[in-house]
Amino acid sequence: MSRVVLERFPAGGPRGSRPAEEYAARRLSEGVPAEVVMDLASDAFLVVVRQREARSGH
């Protein structure tokens, strides 16, 4: 499976602020199966959608 990044949010936001989770929740309410993951290399939260890769049938 691959992932498509919908949005990036810096990890250093104000305490109690969860913009990535709020963004993902809005996408979920629209029927988009979004989830939040942490990218340690860039110190950011990513809102992603997993996509199944097409198989060639071989």
Coordinates of N, CA, C and O in Angstrom, one line a residue:
M1 N 0.8 -1.2 0.0 CA 0.0 0.0 0.0 C 0.9 1.2 0.0 O 1.9 1.3 0.6
S2 N 0.4 2.2 -0.7 CA 1.1 3.5 -0.7 C 0.2 4.5 0.0 O -0.9 4.3 0.3
R3 N 0.8 5.7 0.3 CA 0.1 6.7 1.0 C 0.2 8.0 0.2 O 1.2 8.3 -0.4
V4 N -0.9 8.8 0.3 CA -0.9 10.1 -0.3 C -1.0 11.1 0.8 O -1.9 11.0 1.7
V5 N -0.1 12.1 0.8 CA -0.1 13.1 1.9 C -1.1 14.2 1.5 O -0.9 14.8 0.4
L6 N -2.1 14.4 2.3 CA -3.1 15.5 2.1 C -2.6 16.8 2.6 O -2.9 17.9 2.0
E7 N -2.0 16.8 3.8 CA -1.6 18.0 4.4 C -0.5 17.7 5.4 O -0.4 16.6 6.0
R8 N 0.4 18.7 5.7 CA 1.5 18.6 6.7 C 1.2 19.7 7.8 O 0.8 20.8 7.5
F9 N 1.5 19.3 9.0 CA 1.4 20.3 10.2 C 2.6 20.2 11.0 O 3.0 19.0 11.4
P10 N 3.3 21.3 11.4 CA 4.5 21.2 12.3 C 4.1 20.6 13.6 O 3.0 20.9 14.1
A11 N 5.0 19.9 14.2 CA 4.8 19.3 15.5 C 4.8 20.2 16.7 O 4.3 19.9 17.7
G12 N 5.4 21.4 16.5 CA 5.6 22.3 17.6 C 4.5 23.3 17.9 O 4.7 24.4 18.3
G13 N 3.3 22.9 17.7 CA 2.1 23.8 17.9 C 1.9 24.1 19.3 O 2.5 23.4 20.2
P14 N 1.0 25.0 19.6 CA 0.7 25.3 21.0 C 0.1 24.1 21.8 O -0.6 23.3 21.1
R15 N 0.3 24.0 23.0 CA -0.2 22.9 23.8 C -1.7 22.8 23.7 O -2.4 23.8 23.8
G16 N -2.2 21.6 23.5 CA -3.7 21.4 23.3 C -4.2 21.6 21.9 O -5.3 21.3 21.6
S17 N -3.3 22.2 21.1 CA -3.7 22.4 19.7 C -3.5 21.1 18.9 O -2.4 20.5 18.9
R18 N -4.4 20.7 18.1 CA -4.3 19.4 17.3 C -4.8 19.7 15.9 O -5.8 19.1 15.5
P19 N -4.2 20.5 15.2 CA -4.7 20.9 13.8 C -4.7 19.7 12.9 O -5.6 19.5 12.0
A20 N -3.7 18.8 13.0 CA -3.7 17.6 12.1 C -4.9 16.7 12.4 O -5.5 16.2 11.4
E21 N -5.2 16.4 13.6 CA -6.3 15.6 14.0 C -7.6 16.3 13.6 O -8.5 15.6 13.1
E22 N -7.7 17.6 13.7 CA -8.9 18.3 13.3 C -9.1 18.2 11.8 O -10.2 18.0 11.3
Y23 N -8.0 18.4 11.1 CA -8.1 18.3 9.6 C -8.5 16.9 9.2 O -9.4 16.7 8.3
A24 N -7.9 15.9 9.8 CA -8.3 14.5 9.5 C -9.7 14.2 9.8 O -10.4 13.5 9.0
A25 N -10.2 14.7 10.9 CA -11.6 14.5 11.3 C -12.6 15.1 10.3 O -13.6 14.5 9.9
R26 N -12.2 16.3 9.7 CA -13.1 16.9 8.7 C -13.1 16.1 7.4 O -14.1 15.9 6.8
R27 N -11.9 15.5 7.1 CA -11.8 14.7 5.9 C -12.7 13.4 6.1 O -13.4 13.0 5.2
L28 N -12.6 12.8 7.3 CA -13.4 11.7 7.6 C -14.9 11.9 7.5 O -15.7 11.1 7.0
S29 N -15.3 13.1 8.0 CA -16.7 13.5 7.9 C -17.2 13.6 6.4 O -18.4 13.5 6.1
E30 N -16.2 13.9 5.5 CA -16.5 14.0 4.1 C -16.4 12.6 3.4 O -16.6 12.5 2.2
G31 N -16.1 11.6 4.2 CA -16.0 10.2 3.6 C -14.6 9.9 3.1 O -14.4 8.8 2.5
V32 N -13.6 10.7 3.4 CA -12.2 10.4 3.0 C -11.5 9.7 4.2 O -11.5 10.2 5.3
P33 N -11.0 8.5 4.0 CA -10.4 7.7 5.1 C -9.0 8.3 5.5 O -8.0 7.6 5.3
A34 N -8.9 9.5 6.0 CA -7.7 10.1 6.4 C -7.2 9.7 7.8 O -8.0 9.4 8.6
E35 N -5.9 9.6 7.9 CA -5.3 9.3 9.2 C -4.1 10.2 9.5 O -3.5 10.7 8.5
V36 N -3.7 10.3 10.7 CA -2.6 11.2 11.1 C -1.4 10.3 11.4 O -1.5 9.3 12.2
V37 N -0.2 10.6 10.8 CA 1.0 9.9 11.1 C 2.1 10.9 11.5 O 2.0 12.0 11.0
M38 N 3.1 10.5 12.2 CA 4.2 11.4 12.6 C 5.4 11.1 11.7 O 5.8 9.9 11.5
D39 N 5.9 12.1 11.0 CA 7.1 12.0 10.3 C 8.3 12.5 11.1 O 8.4 13.7 11.3
L40 N 9.0 11.6 11.7 CA 10.1 12.0 12.6 C 11.2 12.8 12.0 O 11.8 13.7 12.6
A41 N 11.5 12.4 10.7 CA 12.6 13.1 10.0 C 12.3 14.6 9.8 O 13.2 15.4 9.9
S42 N 11.0 15.0 9.6 CA 10.7 16.4 9.4 C 10.0 17.0 10.6 O 9.7 18.2 10.6
D43 N 9.8 16.2 11.7 CA 9.2 16.7 12.9 C 7.8 17.3 12.6 O 7.5 18.5 13.0
A44 N 7.0 16.6 11.8 CA 5.7 17.1 11.4 C 4.7 15.9 11.4 O 5.0 14.7 11.3
F45 N 3.4 16.3 11.6 CA 2.3 15.4 11.5 C 1.8 15.5 10.1 O 1.6 16.5 9.6
L46 N 1.6 14.3 9.5 CA 1.1 14.2 8.2 C -0.3 13.6 8.2 O -0.6 12.7 8.9
V47 N -1.2 14.2 7.4 CA -2.5 13.6 7.3 C -2.5 12.9 5.9 O -2.2 13.5 4.9
V48 N -2.7 11.6 6.0 CA -2.5 10.7 4.8 C -3.7 9.9 4.5 O -4.6 9.7 5.4
V49 N -3.8 9.4 3.3 CA -4.8 8.5 2.9 C -4.0 7.3 2.3 O -3.2 7.5 1.4
R50 N -4.4 6.1 2.8 CA -3.7 4.9 2.2 C -4.4 4.5 0.9 O -5.6 4.6 0.8
Q51 N -3.6 4.1 -0.1 CA -4.2 3.7 -1.3 C -3.7 2.3 -1.7 O -2.5 2.1 -1.5
R52 N -4.5 1.5 -2.2 CA -4.1 0.2 -2.6 C -3.4 0.3 -4.0 O -3.9 1.1 -4.8
E53 N -2.3 -0.4 -4.1 CA -1.6 -0.3 -5.4 C -2.3 -1.3 -6.4 O -2.7 -2.4 -6.0
A54 N -2.4 -0.9 -7.6 CA -2.9 -1.7 -8.6 C -2.0 -2.9 -8.9 O -0.8 -2.8 -8.9
R55 N -2.6 -4.1 -9.0 CA -1.9 -5.3 -9.3 C -2.0 -5.6 -10.8 O -3.1 -5.4 -11.4
S56 N -0.9 -6.1 -11.4 CA -0.9 -6.4 -12.8 C -1.5 -7.8 -13.1 O -1.8 -8.1 -14.3
G57 N -1.8 -8.6 -12.1 CA -2.4 -9.9 -12.3 C -1.4 -11.0 -12.7 O -1.8 -12.1 -13.0
H58 N -0.1 -10.7 -12.5 CA 0.9 -11.7 -12.8 C 1.2 -12.6 -11.6 O 1.2 -12.2 -10.5

